[in-house]
Amino acid sequence: MDKKDLRIVFMGTPEFAVGSLRRLVEGGYNVVGVVTQPDRPVGRHQNTLQPSEVKEYAVANNIPVLQPVKMKDATFLEQLRQWRADLQVVVAFRMLPEAVWAMPRWGTFNVHAALLPQYRGAAPINWAVINGETETGVTTFFLDKDIDTGRIIAQKHFPIPDDANVEYVYDGLMKLGADICIETVDKILTSDGHIESIDQSEIVGQTGTELKPAPKIFKETCRINWDQPAKKVYDFVRGLSPYPCAWTKLSDGNTLKIIESQKTGQATDGRRPGEIREQKGRLFIACADQWLEIGQLQLSGKKRMDARSFLNGNHEIDRLMAQ
């Protein structure tokens, strides 16, 4: 079969997925339709509908779009069936019911932003950085009944520098994800749908390592615990930067988001975790073992700023505690 005859349905929503969709379209593959989330209300009064990045690309390239509210809706399933997909490709989308992922004759594969079986879940990039990993990657795998547990097709590795935040890793994995997406489709096509894959239980059995999850990030997830070593707090901050941002409560009741920080290697000499210190225009907060220097931050109701600007407007900073 020629790639122009391979009928592909693409499923995804955010910018992360657009790179893979673009590579398929520009690579000459026959993307017959796109499935994405419904338009999202935005604006002060929530009266403006914002389409997803995937929808914007699809519409610009005259690709039909479906936006189901419920994936098991009978009307949606019939519309999807009419596209007669040979293969479905999923990148950064929601969990699919079997009625959807089992529909194409060659199945449905997902591009996941982690080296499965590690970091199954909704926020693999964040958790890899939060946990101080030095390496992550992307995985393609066939969907099955559980979340991120299907048979692995291919993987690519990506190093995480010690000073990298989520934005850096996100951008790198977005490009790598597009690469592995195309390579996986090519392999499926050349094998006439009989591509080799590996059961994830085999990998778990070989490594014997504990699996680390990647659950969805909520606001409370992002609160800093200053009773931890500075390295863990540092990784936590960069694992949530530039969005949604790690935060702490100040003793005056204000919320302070920490966007950038830096390890100092300087012992706190018994200072209480959360104690704030200003020194020559630089801002430090005590962790369990060392001082962490704060670079970029944002006080509730204010714009993002560097530490010096923040200190210029807060002359009694030494009286505050981060909690």
PDB file of N, CA and C in Angstrom, residues 237-300:
ATOM      1  N   VAL A 237      10.543  23.332  41.436  1.00  0.00           N
ATOM      2  CA  VAL A 237      10.290  24.636  40.813  1.00  0.00           C
ATOM      3  C   VAL A 237      10.433  24.536  39.296  1.00  0.00           C
ATOM      4  N   ARG A 238      11.528  23.959  38.810  1.00  0.00           N
ATOM      5  CA  ARG A 238      11.735  23.896  37.363  1.00  0.00           C
ATOM      6  C   ARG A 238      10.787  22.898  36.702  1.00  0.00           C
ATOM      7  N   GLY A 239      10.293  21.925  37.476  1.00  0.00           N
ATOM      8  CA  GLY A 239       9.334  20.964  36.942  1.00  0.00           C
ATOM      9  C   GLY A 239       7.948  21.543  36.744  1.00  0.00           C
ATOM     10  N   LEU A 240       7.730  22.767  37.245  1.00  0.00           N
ATOM     11  CA  LEU A 240       6.435  23.433  37.097  1.00  0.00           C
ATOM     12  C   LEU A 240       6.572  24.793  36.425  1.00  0.00           C
ATOM     13  N   SER A 241       7.746  25.050  35.843  1.00  0.00           N
ATOM     14  CA  SER A 241       8.027  26.351  35.228  1.00  0.00           C
ATOM     15  C   SER A 241       8.150  26.226  33.709  1.00  0.00           C
ATOM     16  N   PRO A 242       7.569  27.146  32.954  1.00  0.00           N
ATOM     17  CA  PRO A 242       6.969  28.410  33.371  1.00  0.00           C
ATOM     18  C   PRO A 242       5.484  28.317  33.740  1.00  0.00           C
ATOM     19  N   TYR A 243       4.890  27.146  33.621  1.00  0.00           N
ATOM     20  CA  TYR A 243       3.471  26.992  33.946  1.00  0.00           C
ATOM     21  C   TYR A 243       3.245  25.560  34.404  1.00  0.00           C
ATOM     22  N   PRO A 244       2.425  25.341  35.429  1.00  0.00           N
ATOM     23  CA  PRO A 244       1.554  26.275  36.165  1.00  0.00           C
ATOM     24  C   PRO A 244       2.239  27.042  37.300  1.00  0.00           C
ATOM     25  N   CYS A 245       3.488  26.720  37.617  1.00  0.00           N
ATOM     26  CA  CYS A 245       4.322  27.404  38.609  1.00  0.00           C
ATOM     27  C   CYS A 245       4.157  26.832  40.025  1.00  0.00           C
ATOM     28  N   ALA A 246       5.302  26.602  40.641  1.00  0.00           N
ATOM     29  CA  ALA A 246       5.321  26.245  42.060  1.00  0.00           C
ATOM     30  C   ALA A 246       4.983  27.494  42.880  1.00  0.00           C
ATOM     31  N   TRP A 247       4.329  27.300  44.017  1.00  0.00           N
ATOM     32  CA  TRP A 247       3.934  28.457  44.810  1.00  0.00           C
ATOM     33  C   TRP A 247       4.078  28.173  46.304  1.00  0.00           C
ATOM     34  N   THR A 248       4.091  29.271  47.050  1.00  0.00           N
ATOM     35  CA  THR A 248       4.152  29.181  48.497  1.00  0.00           C
ATOM     36  C   THR A 248       3.308  30.302  49.085  1.00  0.00           C
ATOM     37  N   LYS A 249       2.883  30.140  50.320  1.00  0.00           N
ATOM     38  CA  LYS A 249       2.158  31.183  51.034  1.00  0.00           C
ATOM     39  C   LYS A 249       3.139  31.953  51.904  1.00  0.00           C
ATOM     40  N   LEU A 250       3.083  33.263  51.845  1.00  0.00           N
ATOM     41  CA  LEU A 250       3.883  34.083  52.735  1.00  0.00           C
ATOM     42  C   LEU A 250       3.120  34.307  54.038  1.00  0.00           C
ATOM     43  N   SER A 251       3.832  34.621  55.082  1.00  0.00           N
ATOM     44  CA  SER A 251       3.195  34.788  56.398  1.00  0.00           C
ATOM     45  C   SER A 251       2.263  35.998  56.460  1.00  0.00           C
ATOM     46  N   ASP A 252       2.344  36.891  55.443  1.00  0.00           N
ATOM     47  CA  ASP A 252       1.401  38.015  55.406  1.00  0.00           C
ATOM     48  C   ASP A 252       0.134  37.670  54.636  1.00  0.00           C
ATOM     49  N   GLY A 253       0.017  36.391  54.195  1.00  0.00           N
ATOM     50  CA  GLY A 253      -1.186  35.931  53.513  1.00  0.00           C
ATOM     51  C   GLY A 253      -1.101  35.923  51.998  1.00  0.00           C
ATOM     52  N   ASN A 254      -0.099  36.580  51.427  1.00  0.00           N
ATOM     53  CA  ASN A 254       0.053  36.619  49.979  1.00  0.00           C
ATOM     54  C   ASN A 254       0.562  35.290  49.436  1.00  0.00           C
ATOM     55  N   THR A 255       0.192  34.995  48.195  1.00  0.00           N
ATOM     56  CA  THR A 255       0.714  33.828  47.491  1.00  0.00           C
ATOM     57  C   THR A 255       1.871  34.275  46.604  1.00  0.00           C
ATOM     58  N   LEU A 256       2.962  33.537  46.671  1.00  0.00           N
ATOM     59  CA  LEU A 256       4.146  33.853  45.880  1.00  0.00           C
ATOM     60  C   LEU A 256       4.476  32.681  44.972  1.00  0.00           C
ATOM     61  N   LYS A 257       4.438  32.924  43.662  1.00  0.00           N
ATOM     62  CA  LYS A 257       4.846  31.902  42.702  1.00  0.00           C
ATOM     63  C   LYS A 257       6.354  32.011  42.468  1.00  0.00           C
ATOM     64  N   ILE A 258       7.016  30.858  42.464  1.00  0.00           N
ATOM     65  CA  ILE A 258       8.454  30.813  42.198  1.00  0.00           C
ATOM     66  C   ILE A 258       8.649  30.247  40.790  1.00  0.00           C
ATOM     67  N   ILE A 259       9.209  31.051  39.903  1.00  0.00           N
ATOM     68  CA  ILE A 259       9.363  30.651  38.507  1.00  0.00           C
ATOM     69  C   ILE A 259      10.768  30.157  38.210  1.00  0.00           C
ATOM     70  N   GLU A 260      11.759  30.789  38.820  1.00  0.00           N
ATOM     71  CA  GLU A 260      13.149  30.362  38.655  1.00  0.00           C
ATOM     72  C   GLU A 260      13.840  30.360  40.012  1.00  0.00           C
ATOM     73  N   SER A 261      14.703  29.379  40.216  1.00  0.00           N
ATOM     74  CA  SER A 261      15.499  29.336  41.442  1.00  0.00           C
ATOM     75  C   SER A 261      16.880  28.785  41.110  1.00  0.00           C
ATOM     76  N   GLN A 262      17.753  28.849  42.090  1.00  0.00           N
ATOM     77  CA  GLN A 262      19.123  28.391  41.879  1.00  0.00           C
ATOM     78  C   GLN A 262      19.671  27.792  43.160  1.00  0.00           C
ATOM     79  N   LYS A 263      20.312  26.631  43.047  1.00  0.00           N
ATOM     80  CA  LYS A 263      20.963  26.035  44.211  1.00  0.00           C
ATOM     81  C   LYS A 263      22.187  26.876  44.586  1.00  0.00           C
ATOM     82  N   THR A 264      22.422  27.044  45.883  1.00  0.00           N
ATOM     83  CA  THR A 264      23.559  27.855  46.334  1.00  0.00           C
ATOM     84  C   THR A 264      24.678  27.027  46.949  1.00  0.00           C
ATOM     85  N   GLY A 265      24.322  25.867  47.492  1.00  0.00           N
ATOM     86  CA  GLY A 265      25.316  25.067  48.203  1.00  0.00           C
ATOM     87  C   GLY A 265      25.645  25.616  49.572  1.00  0.00           C
ATOM     88  N   GLN A 266      24.939  26.644  50.014  1.00  0.00           N
ATOM     89  CA  GLN A 266      25.213  27.290  51.292  1.00  0.00           C
ATOM     90  C   GLN A 266      24.286  26.737  52.377  1.00  0.00           C
ATOM     91  N   ALA A 267      24.880  26.188  53.424  1.00  0.00           N
ATOM     92  CA  ALA A 267      24.099  25.625  54.521  1.00  0.00           C
ATOM     93  C   ALA A 267      23.311  26.719  55.242  1.00  0.00           C
ATOM     94  N   THR A 268      22.166  26.356  55.753  1.00  0.00           N
ATOM     95  CA  THR A 268      21.303  27.339  56.428  1.00  0.00           C
ATOM     96  C   THR A 268      21.672  27.535  57.897  1.00  0.00           C
ATOM     97  N   ASP A 269      22.580  26.700  58.406  1.00  0.00           N
ATOM     98  CA  ASP A 269      23.044  26.835  59.787  1.00  0.00           C
ATOM     99  C   ASP A 269      21.892  26.874  60.783  1.00  0.00           C
ATOM    100  N   GLY A 270      20.960  25.955  60.591  1.00  0.00           N
ATOM    101  CA  GLY A 270      19.876  25.811  61.554  1.00  0.00           C
ATOM    102  C   GLY A 270      18.699  26.729  61.360  1.00  0.00           C
ATOM    103  N   ARG A 271      18.699  27.543  60.316  1.00  0.00           N
ATOM    104  CA  ARG A 271      17.536  28.413  60.064  1.00  0.00           C
ATOM    105  C   ARG A 271      16.314  27.544  59.725  1.00  0.00           C
ATOM    106  N   ARG A 272      15.156  28.024  60.107  1.00  0.00           N
ATOM    107  CA  ARG A 272      13.929  27.272  59.859  1.00  0.00           C
ATOM    108  C   ARG A 272      13.601  27.212  58.373  1.00  0.00           C
ATOM    109  N   PRO A 273      13.204  26.051  57.854  1.00  0.00           N
ATOM    110  CA  PRO A 273      12.768  25.978  56.455  1.00  0.00           C
ATOM    111  C   PRO A 273      11.648  26.978  56.186  1.00  0.00           C
ATOM    112  N   GLY A 274      11.789  27.725  55.105  1.00  0.00           N
ATOM    113  CA  GLY A 274      10.819  28.754  54.769  1.00  0.00           C
ATOM    114  C   GLY A 274      11.248  30.141  55.179  1.00  0.00           C
ATOM    115  N   GLU A 275      12.320  30.246  55.972  1.00  0.00           N
ATOM    116  CA  GLU A 275      12.801  31.560  56.386  1.00  0.00           C
ATOM    117  C   GLU A 275      13.370  32.303  55.177  1.00  0.00           C
ATOM    118  N   ILE A 276      13.049  33.578  55.079  1.00  0.00           N
ATOM    119  CA  ILE A 276      13.446  34.392  53.932  1.00  0.00           C
ATOM    120  C   ILE A 276      14.582  35.330  54.339  1.00  0.00           C
ATOM    121  N   ARG A 277      15.560  35.457  53.433  1.00  0.00           N
ATOM    122  CA  ARG A 277      16.694  36.332  53.703  1.00  0.00           C
ATOM    123  C   ARG A 277      17.008  37.163  52.466  1.00  0.00           C
ATOM    124  N   GLU A 278      17.297  38.422  52.681  1.00  0.00           N
ATOM    125  CA  GLU A 278      17.716  39.324  51.590  1.00  0.00           C
ATOM    126  C   GLU A 278      19.174  39.687  51.812  1.00  0.00           C
ATOM    127  N   GLN A 279      19.955  39.636  50.739  1.00  0.00           N
ATOM    128  CA  GLN A 279      21.368  39.968  50.861  1.00  0.00           C
ATOM    129  C   GLN A 279      21.851  40.641  49.571  1.00  0.00           C
ATOM    130  N   LYS A 280      22.175  41.932  49.673  1.00  0.00           N
ATOM    131  CA  LYS A 280      22.697  42.696  48.549  1.00  0.00           C
ATOM    132  C   LYS A 280      21.837  42.557  47.295  1.00  0.00           C
ATOM    133  N   GLY A 281      20.532  42.714  47.476  1.00  0.00           N
ATOM    134  CA  GLY A 281      19.610  42.676  46.356  1.00  0.00           C
ATOM    135  C   GLY A 281      19.280  41.290  45.846  1.00  0.00           C
ATOM    136  N   ARG A 282      19.665  40.275  46.608  1.00  0.00           N
ATOM    137  CA  ARG A 282      19.367  38.891  46.235  1.00  0.00           C
ATOM    138  C   ARG A 282      18.457  38.271  47.292  1.00  0.00           C
ATOM    139  N   LEU A 283      17.595  37.369  46.827  1.00  0.00           N
ATOM    140  CA  LEU A 283      16.563  36.785  47.685  1.00  0.00           C
ATOM    141  C   LEU A 283      16.837  35.297  47.888  1.00  0.00           C
ATOM    142  N   PHE A 284      16.797  34.865  49.157  1.00  0.00           N
ATOM    143  CA  PHE A 284      17.069  33.474  49.498  1.00  0.00           C
ATOM    144  C   PHE A 284      15.957  32.943  50.406  1.00  0.00           C
ATOM    145  N   ILE A 285      15.630  31.659  50.236  1.00  0.00           N
ATOM    146  CA  ILE A 285      14.678  30.998  51.129  1.00  0.00           C
ATOM    147  C   ILE A 285      15.332  29.714  51.629  1.00  0.00           C
ATOM    148  N   ALA A 286      15.188  29.465  52.926  1.00  0.00           N
ATOM    149  CA  ALA A 286      15.820  28.298  53.540  1.00  0.00           C
ATOM    150  C   ALA A 286      15.045  27.027  53.238  1.00  0.00           C
ATOM    151  N   CYS A 287      15.769  25.992  52.822  1.00  0.00           N
ATOM    152  CA  CYS A 287      15.203  24.651  52.686  1.00  0.00           C
ATOM    153  C   CYS A 287      15.696  23.827  53.878  1.00  0.00           C
ATOM    154  N   ALA A 288      15.504  22.524  53.852  1.00  0.00           N
ATOM    155  CA  ALA A 288      15.878  21.704  55.002  1.00  0.00           C
ATOM    156  C   ALA A 288      17.378  21.694  55.243  1.00  0.00           C
ATOM    157  N   ASP A 289      18.179  21.874  54.164  1.00  0.00           N
ATOM    158  CA  ASP A 289      19.627  21.779  54.315  1.00  0.00           C
ATOM    159  C   ASP A 289      20.395  23.014  53.836  1.00  0.00           C
ATOM    160  N   GLN A 290      19.879  23.690  52.807  1.00  0.00           N
ATOM    161  CA  GLN A 290      20.619  24.781  52.190  1.00  0.00           C
ATOM    162  C   GLN A 290      19.683  25.922  51.806  1.00  0.00           C
ATOM    163  N   TRP A 291      20.309  27.081  51.524  1.00  0.00           N
ATOM    164  CA  TRP A 291      19.555  28.213  51.004  1.00  0.00           C
ATOM    165  C   TRP A 291      19.310  28.017  49.511  1.00  0.00           C
ATOM    166  N   LEU A 292      18.116  28.361  49.065  1.00  0.00           N
ATOM    167  CA  LEU A 292      17.769  28.364  47.646  1.00  0.00           C
ATOM    168  C   LEU A 292      17.621  29.820  47.225  1.00  0.00           C
ATOM    169  N   GLU A 293      18.340  30.222  46.173  1.00  0.00           N
ATOM    170  CA  GLU A 293      18.203  31.595  45.689  1.00  0.00           C
ATOM    171  C   GLU A 293      17.037  31.679  44.717  1.00  0.00           C
ATOM    172  N   ILE A 294      16.223  32.702  44.883  1.00  0.00           N
ATOM    173  CA  ILE A 294      15.044  32.888  44.040  1.00  0.00           C
ATOM    174  C   ILE A 294      15.377  33.898  42.941  1.00  0.00           C
ATOM    175  N   GLY A 295      15.112  33.521  41.688  1.00  0.00           N
ATOM    176  CA  GLY A 295      15.365  34.398  40.554  1.00  0.00           C
ATOM    177  C   GLY A 295      14.115  35.126  40.103  1.00  0.00           C
ATOM    178  N   GLN A 296      13.286  34.452  39.309  1.00  0.00           N
ATOM    179  CA  GLN A 296      12.020  35.015  38.843  1.00  0.00           C
ATOM    180  C   GLN A 296      10.900  34.592  39.780  1.00  0.00           C
ATOM    181  N   LEU A 297       9.952  35.504  40.013  1.00  0.00           N
ATOM    182  CA  LEU A 297       8.833  35.204  40.906  1.00  0.00           C
ATOM    183  C   LEU A 297       7.627  36.051  40.519  1.00  0.00           C
ATOM    184  N   GLN A 298       6.510  35.770  41.176  1.00  0.00           N
ATOM    185  CA  GLN A 298       5.290  36.538  40.922  1.00  0.00           C
ATOM    186  C   GLN A 298       4.444  36.568  42.180  1.00  0.00           C
ATOM    187  N   LEU A 299       4.222  37.746  42.690  1.00  0.00           N
ATOM    188  CA  LEU A 299       3.357  37.932  43.841  1.00  0.00           C
ATOM    189  C   LEU A 299       1.917  37.981  43.367  1.00  0.00           C
ATOM    190  N   SER A 300       0.999  37.471  44.169  1.00  0.00           N
ATOM    191  CA  SER A 300      -0.411  37.436  43.770  1.00  0.00           C
ATOM    192  C   SER A 300      -0.894  38.827  43.362  1.00  0.00           C
TER     193      SER A 300
END
